CSV table of C-alpha atoms and ligand atoms in Angstrom, one decimal:
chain,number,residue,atom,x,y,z
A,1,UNK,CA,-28.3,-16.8,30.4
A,2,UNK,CA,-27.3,-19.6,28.4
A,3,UNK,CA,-29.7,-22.4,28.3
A,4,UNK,CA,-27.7,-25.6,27.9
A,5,UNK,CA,-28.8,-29.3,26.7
A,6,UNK,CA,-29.6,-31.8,29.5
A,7,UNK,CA,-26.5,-33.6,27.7
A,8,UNK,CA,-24.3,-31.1,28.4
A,9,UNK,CA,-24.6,-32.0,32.3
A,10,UNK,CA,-23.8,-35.2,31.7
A,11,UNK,CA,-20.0,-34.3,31.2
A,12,UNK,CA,-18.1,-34.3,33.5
A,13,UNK,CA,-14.5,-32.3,34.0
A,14,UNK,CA,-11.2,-35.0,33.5
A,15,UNK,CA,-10.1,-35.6,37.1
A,16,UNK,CA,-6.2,-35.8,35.0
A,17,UNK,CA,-7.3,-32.3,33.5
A,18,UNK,CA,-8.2,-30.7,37.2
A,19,UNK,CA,-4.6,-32.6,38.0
A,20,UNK,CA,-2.4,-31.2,35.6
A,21,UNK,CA,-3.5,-27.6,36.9
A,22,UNK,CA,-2.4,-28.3,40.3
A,23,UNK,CA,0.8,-29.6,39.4
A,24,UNK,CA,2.2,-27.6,36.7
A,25,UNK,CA,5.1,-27.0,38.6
A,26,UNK,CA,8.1,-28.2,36.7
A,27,UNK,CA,9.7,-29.0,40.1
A,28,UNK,CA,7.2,-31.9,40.5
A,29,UNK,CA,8.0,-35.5,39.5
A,30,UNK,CA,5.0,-36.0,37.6
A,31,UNK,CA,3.6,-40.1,37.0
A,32,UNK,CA,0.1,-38.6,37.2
A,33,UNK,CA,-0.1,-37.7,32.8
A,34,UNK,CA,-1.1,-40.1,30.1
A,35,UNK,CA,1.4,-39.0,27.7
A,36,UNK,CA,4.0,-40.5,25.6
A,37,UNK,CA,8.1,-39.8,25.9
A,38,UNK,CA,8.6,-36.6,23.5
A,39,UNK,CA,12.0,-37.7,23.2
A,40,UNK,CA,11.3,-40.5,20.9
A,41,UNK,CA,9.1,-38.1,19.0
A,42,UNK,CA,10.9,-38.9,15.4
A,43,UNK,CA,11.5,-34.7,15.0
A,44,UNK,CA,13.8,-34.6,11.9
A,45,UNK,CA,12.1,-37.0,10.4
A,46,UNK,CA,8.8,-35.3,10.7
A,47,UNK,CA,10.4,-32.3,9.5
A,48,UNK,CA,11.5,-33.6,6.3
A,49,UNK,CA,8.4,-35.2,5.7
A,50,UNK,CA,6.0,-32.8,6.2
A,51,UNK,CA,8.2,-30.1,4.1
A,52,UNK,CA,8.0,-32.2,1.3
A,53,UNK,CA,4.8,-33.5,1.3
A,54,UNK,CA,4.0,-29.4,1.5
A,55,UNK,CA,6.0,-28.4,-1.5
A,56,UNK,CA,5.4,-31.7,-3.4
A,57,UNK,CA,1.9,-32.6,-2.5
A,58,UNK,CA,0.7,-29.5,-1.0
A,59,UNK,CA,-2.2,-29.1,-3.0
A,60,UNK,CA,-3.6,-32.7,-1.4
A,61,UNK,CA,-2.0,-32.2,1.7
A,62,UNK,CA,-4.1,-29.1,2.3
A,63,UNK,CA,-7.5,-29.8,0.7
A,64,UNK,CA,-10.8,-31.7,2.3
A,65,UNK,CA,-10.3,-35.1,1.8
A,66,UNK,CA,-12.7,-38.5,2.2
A,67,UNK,CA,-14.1,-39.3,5.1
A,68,UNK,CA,-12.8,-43.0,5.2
A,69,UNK,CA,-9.6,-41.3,5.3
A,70,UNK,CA,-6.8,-42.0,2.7
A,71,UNK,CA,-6.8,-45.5,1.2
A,72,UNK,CA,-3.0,-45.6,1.5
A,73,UNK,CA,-3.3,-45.3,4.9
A,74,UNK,CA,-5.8,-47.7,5.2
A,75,UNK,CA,-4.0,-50.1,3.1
A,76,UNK,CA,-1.2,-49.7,5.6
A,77,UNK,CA,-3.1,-50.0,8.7
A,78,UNK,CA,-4.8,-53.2,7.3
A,79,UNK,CA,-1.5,-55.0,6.7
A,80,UNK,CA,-0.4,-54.1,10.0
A,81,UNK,CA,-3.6,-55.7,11.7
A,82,UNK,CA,-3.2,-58.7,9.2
A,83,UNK,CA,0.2,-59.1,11.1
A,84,UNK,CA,-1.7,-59.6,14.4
A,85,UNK,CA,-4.1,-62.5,12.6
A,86,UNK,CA,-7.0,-59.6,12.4
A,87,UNK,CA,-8.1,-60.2,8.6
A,88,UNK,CA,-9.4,-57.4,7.0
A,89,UNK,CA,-8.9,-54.9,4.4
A,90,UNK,CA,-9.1,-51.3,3.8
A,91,UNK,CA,-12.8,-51.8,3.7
A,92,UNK,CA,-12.7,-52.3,6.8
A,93,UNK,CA,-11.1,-49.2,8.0
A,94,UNK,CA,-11.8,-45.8,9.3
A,95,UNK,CA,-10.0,-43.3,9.5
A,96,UNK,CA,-10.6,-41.3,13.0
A,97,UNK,CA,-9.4,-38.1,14.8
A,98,UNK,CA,-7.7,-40.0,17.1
A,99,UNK,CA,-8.7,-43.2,19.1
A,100,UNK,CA,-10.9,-40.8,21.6
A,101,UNK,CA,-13.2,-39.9,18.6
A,102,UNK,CA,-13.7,-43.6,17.8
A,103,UNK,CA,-15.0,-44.2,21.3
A,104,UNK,CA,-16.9,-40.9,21.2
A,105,UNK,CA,-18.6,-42.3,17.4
A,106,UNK,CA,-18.7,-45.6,19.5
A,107,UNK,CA,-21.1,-43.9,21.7
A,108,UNK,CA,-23.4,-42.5,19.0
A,109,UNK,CA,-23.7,-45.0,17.5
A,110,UNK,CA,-25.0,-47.3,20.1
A,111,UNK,CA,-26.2,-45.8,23.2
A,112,UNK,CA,-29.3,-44.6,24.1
A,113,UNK,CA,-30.4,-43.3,27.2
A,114,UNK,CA,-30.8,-46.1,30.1
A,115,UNK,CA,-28.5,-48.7,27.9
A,116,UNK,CA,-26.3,-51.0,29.9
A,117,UNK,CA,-22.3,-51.1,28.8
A,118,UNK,CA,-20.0,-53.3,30.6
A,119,UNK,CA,-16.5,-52.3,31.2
A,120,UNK,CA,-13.4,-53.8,32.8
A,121,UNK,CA,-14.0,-52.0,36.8
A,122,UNK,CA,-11.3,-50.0,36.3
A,123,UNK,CA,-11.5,-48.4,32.9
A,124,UNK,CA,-10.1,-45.8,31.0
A,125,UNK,CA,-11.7,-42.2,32.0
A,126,UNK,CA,-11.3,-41.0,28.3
A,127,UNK,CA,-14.0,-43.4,27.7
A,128,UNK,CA,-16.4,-43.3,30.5
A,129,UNK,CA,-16.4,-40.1,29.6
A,130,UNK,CA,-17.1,-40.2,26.2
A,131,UNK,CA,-20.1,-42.9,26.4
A,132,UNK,CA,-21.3,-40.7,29.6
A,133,UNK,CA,-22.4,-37.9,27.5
A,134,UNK,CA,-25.2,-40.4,25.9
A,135,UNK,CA,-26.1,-41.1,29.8
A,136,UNK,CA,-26.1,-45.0,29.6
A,137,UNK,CA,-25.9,-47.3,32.9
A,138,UNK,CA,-22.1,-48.2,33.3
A,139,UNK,CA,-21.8,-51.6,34.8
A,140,UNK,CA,-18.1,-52.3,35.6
A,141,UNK,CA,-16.5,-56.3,35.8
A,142,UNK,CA,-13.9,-56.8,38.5
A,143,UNK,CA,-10.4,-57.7,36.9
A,144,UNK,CA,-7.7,-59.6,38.3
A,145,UNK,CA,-3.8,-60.3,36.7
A,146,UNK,CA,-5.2,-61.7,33.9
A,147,UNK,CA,-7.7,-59.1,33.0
A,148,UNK,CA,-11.6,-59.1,33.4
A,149,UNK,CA,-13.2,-61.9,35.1
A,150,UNK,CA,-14.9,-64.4,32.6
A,151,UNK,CA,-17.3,-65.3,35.3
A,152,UNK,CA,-18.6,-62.2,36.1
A,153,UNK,CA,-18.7,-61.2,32.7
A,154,UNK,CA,-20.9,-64.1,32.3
A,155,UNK,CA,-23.2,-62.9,35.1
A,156,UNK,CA,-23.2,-59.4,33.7
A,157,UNK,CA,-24.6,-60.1,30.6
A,158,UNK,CA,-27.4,-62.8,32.0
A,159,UNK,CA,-28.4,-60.5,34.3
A,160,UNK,CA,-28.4,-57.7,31.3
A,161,UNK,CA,-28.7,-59.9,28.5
A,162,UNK,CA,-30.1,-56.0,26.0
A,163,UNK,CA,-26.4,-54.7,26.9
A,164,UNK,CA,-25.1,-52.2,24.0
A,165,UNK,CA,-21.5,-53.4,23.8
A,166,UNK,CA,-18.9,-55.2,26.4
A,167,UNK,CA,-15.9,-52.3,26.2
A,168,UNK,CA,-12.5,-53.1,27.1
A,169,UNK,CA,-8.9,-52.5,26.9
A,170,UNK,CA,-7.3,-55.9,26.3
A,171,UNK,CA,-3.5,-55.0,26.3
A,172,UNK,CA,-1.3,-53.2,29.2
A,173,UNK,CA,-4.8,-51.7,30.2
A,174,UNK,CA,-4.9,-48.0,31.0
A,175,UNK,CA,-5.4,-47.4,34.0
A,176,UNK,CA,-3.9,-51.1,35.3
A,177,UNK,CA,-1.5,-52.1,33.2
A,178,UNK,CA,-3.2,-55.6,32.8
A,179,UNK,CA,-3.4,-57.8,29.8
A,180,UNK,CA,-6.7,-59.9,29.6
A,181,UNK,CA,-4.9,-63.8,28.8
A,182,UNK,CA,-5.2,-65.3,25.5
A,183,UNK,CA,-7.9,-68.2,26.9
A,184,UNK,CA,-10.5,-65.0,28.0
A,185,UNK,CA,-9.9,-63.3,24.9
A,186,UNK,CA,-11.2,-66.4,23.1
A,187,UNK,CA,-14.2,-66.9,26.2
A,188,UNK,CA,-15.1,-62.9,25.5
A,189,UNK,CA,-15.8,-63.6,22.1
A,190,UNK,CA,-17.7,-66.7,22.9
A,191,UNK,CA,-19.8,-64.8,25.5
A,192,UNK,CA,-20.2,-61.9,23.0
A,193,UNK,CA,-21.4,-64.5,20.5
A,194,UNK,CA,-23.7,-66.6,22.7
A,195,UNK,CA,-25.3,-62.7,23.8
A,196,UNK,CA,-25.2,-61.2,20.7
A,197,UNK,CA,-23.5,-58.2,22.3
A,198,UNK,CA,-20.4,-56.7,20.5
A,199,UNK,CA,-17.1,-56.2,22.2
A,200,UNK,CA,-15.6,-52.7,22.0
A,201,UNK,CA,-11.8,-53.4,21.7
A,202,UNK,CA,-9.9,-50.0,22.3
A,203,UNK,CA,-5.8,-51.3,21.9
A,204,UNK,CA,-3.8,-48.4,21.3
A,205,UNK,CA,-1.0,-50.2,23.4
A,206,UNK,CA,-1.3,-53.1,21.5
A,207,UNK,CA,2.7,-52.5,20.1
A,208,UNK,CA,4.3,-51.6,23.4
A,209,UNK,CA,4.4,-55.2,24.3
A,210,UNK,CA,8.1,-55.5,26.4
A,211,UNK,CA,7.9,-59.0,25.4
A,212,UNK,CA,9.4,-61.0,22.5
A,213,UNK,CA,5.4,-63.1,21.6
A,214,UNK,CA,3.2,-61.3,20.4
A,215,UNK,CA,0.0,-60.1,21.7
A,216,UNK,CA,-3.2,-60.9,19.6
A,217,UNK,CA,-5.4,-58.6,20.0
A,218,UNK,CA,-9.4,-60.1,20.6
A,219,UNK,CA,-10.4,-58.7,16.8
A,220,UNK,CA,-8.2,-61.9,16.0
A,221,UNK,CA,-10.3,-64.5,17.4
A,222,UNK,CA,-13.2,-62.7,16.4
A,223,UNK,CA,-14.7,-65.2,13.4
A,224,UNK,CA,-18.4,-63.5,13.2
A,225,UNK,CA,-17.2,-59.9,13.0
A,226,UNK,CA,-18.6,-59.5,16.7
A,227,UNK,CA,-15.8,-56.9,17.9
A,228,UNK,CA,-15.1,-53.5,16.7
A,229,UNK,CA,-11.4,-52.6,17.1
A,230,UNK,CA,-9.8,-48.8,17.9
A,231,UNK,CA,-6.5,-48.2,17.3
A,232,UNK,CA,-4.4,-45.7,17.2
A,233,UNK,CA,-0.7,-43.9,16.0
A,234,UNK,CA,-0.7,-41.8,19.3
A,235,UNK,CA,1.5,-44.4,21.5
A,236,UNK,CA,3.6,-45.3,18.7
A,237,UNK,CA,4.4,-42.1,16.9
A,238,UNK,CA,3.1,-38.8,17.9
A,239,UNK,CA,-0.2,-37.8,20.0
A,240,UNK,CA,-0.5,-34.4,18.4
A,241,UNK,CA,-0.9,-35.7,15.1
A,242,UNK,CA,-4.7,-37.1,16.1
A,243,UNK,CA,-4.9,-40.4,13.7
A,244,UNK,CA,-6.4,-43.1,14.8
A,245,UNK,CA,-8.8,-45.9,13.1
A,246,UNK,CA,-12.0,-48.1,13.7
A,247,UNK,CA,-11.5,-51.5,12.4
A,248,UNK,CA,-15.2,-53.5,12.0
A,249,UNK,CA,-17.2,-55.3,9.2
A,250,UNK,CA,-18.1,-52.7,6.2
A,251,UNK,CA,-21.5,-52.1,6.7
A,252,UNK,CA,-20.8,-51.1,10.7
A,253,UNK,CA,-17.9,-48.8,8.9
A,254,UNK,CA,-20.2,-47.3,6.9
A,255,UNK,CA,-22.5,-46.5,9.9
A,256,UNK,CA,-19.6,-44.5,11.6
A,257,UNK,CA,-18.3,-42.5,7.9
A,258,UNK,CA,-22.1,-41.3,8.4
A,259,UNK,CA,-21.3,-40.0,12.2
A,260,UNK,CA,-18.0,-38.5,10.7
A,261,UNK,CA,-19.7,-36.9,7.7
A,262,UNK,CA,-21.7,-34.8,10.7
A,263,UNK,CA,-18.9,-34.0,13.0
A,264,UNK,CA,-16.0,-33.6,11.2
A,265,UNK,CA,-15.8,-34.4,7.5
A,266,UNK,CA,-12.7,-36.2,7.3
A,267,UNK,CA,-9.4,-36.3,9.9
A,268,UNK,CA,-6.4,-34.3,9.0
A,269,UNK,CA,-5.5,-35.2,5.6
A,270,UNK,CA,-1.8,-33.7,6.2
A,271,UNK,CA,-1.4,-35.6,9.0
A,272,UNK,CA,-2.7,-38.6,7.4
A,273,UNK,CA,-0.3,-38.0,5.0
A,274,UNK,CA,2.5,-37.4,7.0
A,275,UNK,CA,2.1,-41.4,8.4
A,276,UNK,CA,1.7,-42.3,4.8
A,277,UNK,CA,5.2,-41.0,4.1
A,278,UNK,CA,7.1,-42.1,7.5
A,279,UNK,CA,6.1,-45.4,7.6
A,280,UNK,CA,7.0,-45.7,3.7
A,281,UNK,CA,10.5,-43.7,3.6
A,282,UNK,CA,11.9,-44.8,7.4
A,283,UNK,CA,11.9,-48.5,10.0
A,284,UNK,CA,8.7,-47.5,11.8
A,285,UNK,CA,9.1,-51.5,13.7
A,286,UNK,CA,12.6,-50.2,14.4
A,287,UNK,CA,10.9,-46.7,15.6
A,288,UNK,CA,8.5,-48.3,17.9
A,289,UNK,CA,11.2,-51.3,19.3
A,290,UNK,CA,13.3,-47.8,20.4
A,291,UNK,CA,9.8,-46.6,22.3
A,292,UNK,CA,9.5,-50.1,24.3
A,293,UNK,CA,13.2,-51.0,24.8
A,294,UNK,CA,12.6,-46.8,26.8
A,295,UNK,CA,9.5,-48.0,28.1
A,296,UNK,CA,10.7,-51.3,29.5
A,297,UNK,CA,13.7,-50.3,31.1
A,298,UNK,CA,11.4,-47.2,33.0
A,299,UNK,CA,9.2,-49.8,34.5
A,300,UNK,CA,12.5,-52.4,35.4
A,301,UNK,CA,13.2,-49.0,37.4
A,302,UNK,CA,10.4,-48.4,38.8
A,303,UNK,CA,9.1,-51.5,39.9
A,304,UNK,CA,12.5,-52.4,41.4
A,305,UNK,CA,12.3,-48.7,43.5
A,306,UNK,CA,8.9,-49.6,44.3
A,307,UNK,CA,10.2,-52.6,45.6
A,308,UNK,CA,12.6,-51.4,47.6
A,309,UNK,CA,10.6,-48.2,49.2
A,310,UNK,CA,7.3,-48.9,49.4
A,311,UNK,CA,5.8,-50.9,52.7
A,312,UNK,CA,4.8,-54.3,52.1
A,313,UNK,CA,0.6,-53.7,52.8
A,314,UNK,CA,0.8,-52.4,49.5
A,315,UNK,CA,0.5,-54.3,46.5
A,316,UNK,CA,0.7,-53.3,42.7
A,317,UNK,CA,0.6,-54.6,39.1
A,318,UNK,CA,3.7,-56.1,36.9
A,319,UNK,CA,2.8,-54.5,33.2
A,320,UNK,CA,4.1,-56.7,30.0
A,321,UNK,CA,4.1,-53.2,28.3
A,322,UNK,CA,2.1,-50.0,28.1
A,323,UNK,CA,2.8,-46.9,30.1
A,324,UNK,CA,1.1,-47.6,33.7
A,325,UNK,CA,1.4,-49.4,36.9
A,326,UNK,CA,-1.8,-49.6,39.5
A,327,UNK,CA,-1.3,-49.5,42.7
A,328,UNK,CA,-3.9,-50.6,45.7
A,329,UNK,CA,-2.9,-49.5,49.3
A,330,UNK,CA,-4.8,-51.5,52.4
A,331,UNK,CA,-8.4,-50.6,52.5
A,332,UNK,CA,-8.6,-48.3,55.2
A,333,UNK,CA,-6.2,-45.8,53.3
A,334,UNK,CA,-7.5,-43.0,50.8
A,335,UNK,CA,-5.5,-42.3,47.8
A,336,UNK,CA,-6.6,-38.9,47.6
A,337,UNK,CA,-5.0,-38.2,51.0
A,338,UNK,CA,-2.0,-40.2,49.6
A,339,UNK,CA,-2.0,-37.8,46.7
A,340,UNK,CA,-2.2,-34.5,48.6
A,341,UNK,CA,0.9,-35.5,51.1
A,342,UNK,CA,3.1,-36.8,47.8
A,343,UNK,CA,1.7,-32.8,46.4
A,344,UNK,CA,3.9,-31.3,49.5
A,345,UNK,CA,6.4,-33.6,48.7
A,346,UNK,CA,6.2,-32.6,45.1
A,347,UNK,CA,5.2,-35.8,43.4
A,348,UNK,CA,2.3,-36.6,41.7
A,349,UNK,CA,-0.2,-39.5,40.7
A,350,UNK,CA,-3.9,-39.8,39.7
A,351,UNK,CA,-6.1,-41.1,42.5
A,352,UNK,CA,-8.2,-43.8,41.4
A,353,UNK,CA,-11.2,-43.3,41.5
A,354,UNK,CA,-12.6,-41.3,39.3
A,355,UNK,CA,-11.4,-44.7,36.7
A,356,UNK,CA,-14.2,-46.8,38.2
A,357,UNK,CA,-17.5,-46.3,36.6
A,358,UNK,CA,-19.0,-45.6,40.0
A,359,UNK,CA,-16.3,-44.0,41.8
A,360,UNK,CA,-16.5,-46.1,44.5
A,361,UNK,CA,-13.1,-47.3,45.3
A,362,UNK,CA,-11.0,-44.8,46.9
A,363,UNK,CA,-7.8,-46.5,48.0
A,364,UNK,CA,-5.7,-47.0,44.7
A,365,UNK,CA,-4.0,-45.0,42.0
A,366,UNK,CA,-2.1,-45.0,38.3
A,367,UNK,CA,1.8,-44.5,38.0
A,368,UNK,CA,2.7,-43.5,34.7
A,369,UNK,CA,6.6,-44.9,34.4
A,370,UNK,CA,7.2,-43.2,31.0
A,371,UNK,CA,7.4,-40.1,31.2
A,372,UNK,CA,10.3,-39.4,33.1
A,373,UNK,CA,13.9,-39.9,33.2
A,374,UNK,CA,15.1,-42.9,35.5
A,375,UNK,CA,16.5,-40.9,38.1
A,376,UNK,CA,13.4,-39.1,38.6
A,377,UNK,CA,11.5,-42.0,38.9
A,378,UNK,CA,13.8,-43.5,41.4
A,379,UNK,CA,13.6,-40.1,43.4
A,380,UNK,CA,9.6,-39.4,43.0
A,381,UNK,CA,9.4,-43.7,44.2
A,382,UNK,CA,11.8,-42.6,47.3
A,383,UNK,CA,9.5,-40.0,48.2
A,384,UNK,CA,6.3,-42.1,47.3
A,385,UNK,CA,7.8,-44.3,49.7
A,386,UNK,CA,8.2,-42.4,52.6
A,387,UNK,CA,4.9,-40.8,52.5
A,388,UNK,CA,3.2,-44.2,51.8
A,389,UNK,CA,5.2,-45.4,55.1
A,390,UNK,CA,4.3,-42.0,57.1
A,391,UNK,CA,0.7,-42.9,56.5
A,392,UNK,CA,0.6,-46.8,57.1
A,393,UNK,CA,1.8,-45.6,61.0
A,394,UNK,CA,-0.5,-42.8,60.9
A,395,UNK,CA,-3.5,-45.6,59.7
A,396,UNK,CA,-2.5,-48.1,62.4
A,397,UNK,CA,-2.4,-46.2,65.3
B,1,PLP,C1,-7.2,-46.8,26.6
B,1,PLP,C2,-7.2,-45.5,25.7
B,1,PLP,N1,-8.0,-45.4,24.7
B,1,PLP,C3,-8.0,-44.3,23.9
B,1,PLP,C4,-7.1,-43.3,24.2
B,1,PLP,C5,-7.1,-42.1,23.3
B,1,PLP,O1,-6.0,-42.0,22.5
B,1,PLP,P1,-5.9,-41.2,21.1
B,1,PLP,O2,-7.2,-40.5,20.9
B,1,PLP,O3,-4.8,-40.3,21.3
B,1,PLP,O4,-5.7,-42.2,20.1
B,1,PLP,C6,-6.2,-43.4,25.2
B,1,PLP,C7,-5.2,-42.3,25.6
B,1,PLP,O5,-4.6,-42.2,26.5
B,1,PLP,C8,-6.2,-44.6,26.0
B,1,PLP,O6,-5.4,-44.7,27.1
């Protein structure tokens, strides 16, 4: 009866939103989600904030507002890039409904049917997703420890020199945990340059860095306003609040405020509000050193139980920061199977997958080590472990 748009078969369901339905059972020891620790959600001080921007400001807080966003909030997000050597200003800045919508504009803007992308091989489903809908060809680049490979990158883009946009996830990549090293940040930009292609940098774990250095993001090196950076308050304060922000030259800004105008009018303007107050009244640095001094002692715990119980075919990542570890079992065994034994065990992953553009790799999958308590981890790992070991017999004999 209903007649939909050829677009609307392009979109496919989230394999992590078929997942959560199958294990909504709070029994399960879940490192299958994407989701921050609600326990470090700052509650009172949300609370007080939002009551009195309410019955101070409530007559802002609740009215349309631009489309930019709110220049304070801009201002603010500007000198927090300038911290990471990304010079800009508000000018620069847009205001999104999350990070998702800036990869969702991203796709808009730039794809037409047929277009080549290039993308680390894995990448983050979110955004395959997002550009999917816009049906482009998805050409993946194999990473390894240090991020995507320079020289394949370089192969990529000779071979499909017309590609839209080189998208990646620099920092404690979802799903691998990987950071791309400072010397192929600086060849990515040169590629991008010598192409003329623009580099998509999504970073929204940028500040979850379990290190003491910092971690310059690419938009740093970027000296001929080549890369277009998303970021995002979701892994550093609260997901349900949906702020995020696209950081490019002004006249590429101006392109998106005309995508937002269509979609959306403006984001939130109590939640943009709301982040306007907190990070002026309390320590947000202090806030977000509480999230990775969690974060980092989850993955010490994991990776140590992972040492200990898993079977020494299989091999997995070391994050710096971020929320995942990836895992990749010996080639002749299928994570999906993996997954459905852990299921009866009552512990849960994402099978892999469905995170590389072609679906063609079947024998790894994403832990998410933030989300629960230490001793849930060490006891979901334990019986990671035993099913991991259960099949390596079962694949040998
Ligand atoms: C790499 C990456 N990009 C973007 C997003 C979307 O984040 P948000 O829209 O909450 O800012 C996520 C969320 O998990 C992500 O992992």
């Amino acid at each position: 009866m209903f007649n939909y748009s050829k677009r609307e078969k392009l979109i496919k369901p989230s394999a992590i939103r078929e997942l959560a339905k199958l294990i909504q059972d709070p029994d399960i020891i879940s490192f299958a989600g994407g989701m921050p620790a609600p326990e470090l959600f700052p509650l009172e001080e949300m609370a007080m904030v939002s009551s009195d921007i309410i019955r101070k400001n409530g007559g802002k807080a609740l009215q349309y507002s631009a489309t930019e966003g709110l220049l304070d909030l801009r201002k603010i997000i500007a000198n927090r890039m300038n911290r990471f050597n990304v010079s800009c200003t508000e000018e620069n800045i847009i205001i999104t409904n999350g990070s998702q919508q800036g990869l969702a504009f991203s796709g808009k803007l730039f794809i037409d049917e047929g277009d080549v992308i290039i993308c680390e091989n894995p990448s983050y489903i979110g955004a395959l997703n997002a550009f999917r809908i816009f049906n482009p060809r998805i050409i993946g680049v194999s990473m390894d420890e240090n991020g995507m490979l320079m020289d394949e990158l370089a192969k990529t883009l000779k071979e499909y020199p017309q590609a839209k946009f080189i998208y990646t996830i620099p920092d404690f990549q979802n799903p691998t945990g990987v950071t791309l090293s400072a010397e192929r940040k600086q060849t990515m930009i040169k590629l991008s340059e010598q192409y003329q292609v623009p580099i998509i940098e999504d970073n929204p774990y940028l500040e979850l860095n379990f290190n003491d250095g910092i971690s310059y993001p690419i938009k740093s090196y970027d000296k001929t306003g080549n890369v277009i950076y998303l970021g995002s308050f979701s892994k550093t304060l609260c997901p349900g609040l949906r702020v995020g922000w696209i950081l490019a030259p002004q006249e590429v800004v101006k392109k998106y405020a005309l995508i937002k105008q269509s979609v959306d009018l403006h984001t939130n303007t109590l939640s943009q509000m709301e982040i306007v107050e907190y990070v002026s009244r309390y320590n947000y640095d202090h806030h977000i050193m509480a999230i990775r001094d969690l974060y980092r002692a989850r993955r010490d715990t994991m990776l140590k139980t992972m040492a200990a119980e898993f079977p020494d075919s299989i091999h997995w990542t070391k994050p710096q920061g971020g929320m995942f570890i990836w895992v990749t079992l010996s080639e002749t065994m299928n994570a999906t199977d993996v997954f459905n034994k852990a299921l009866e065990q009552k512990v849960a992953f994402v099978p892999g997958d469905s995170f590389f553009p072609d679906g063609n790799i079947s024998n790894c999958f994403r832990l998410n080590y933030v989300t629960m308590d230490e001793n849930r981890i060490i006891e979901g790992i334990k019986r990671l472990g035993q099913v991991l070991k259960g099949d390596e017999v079962r694949n040998n004999v």
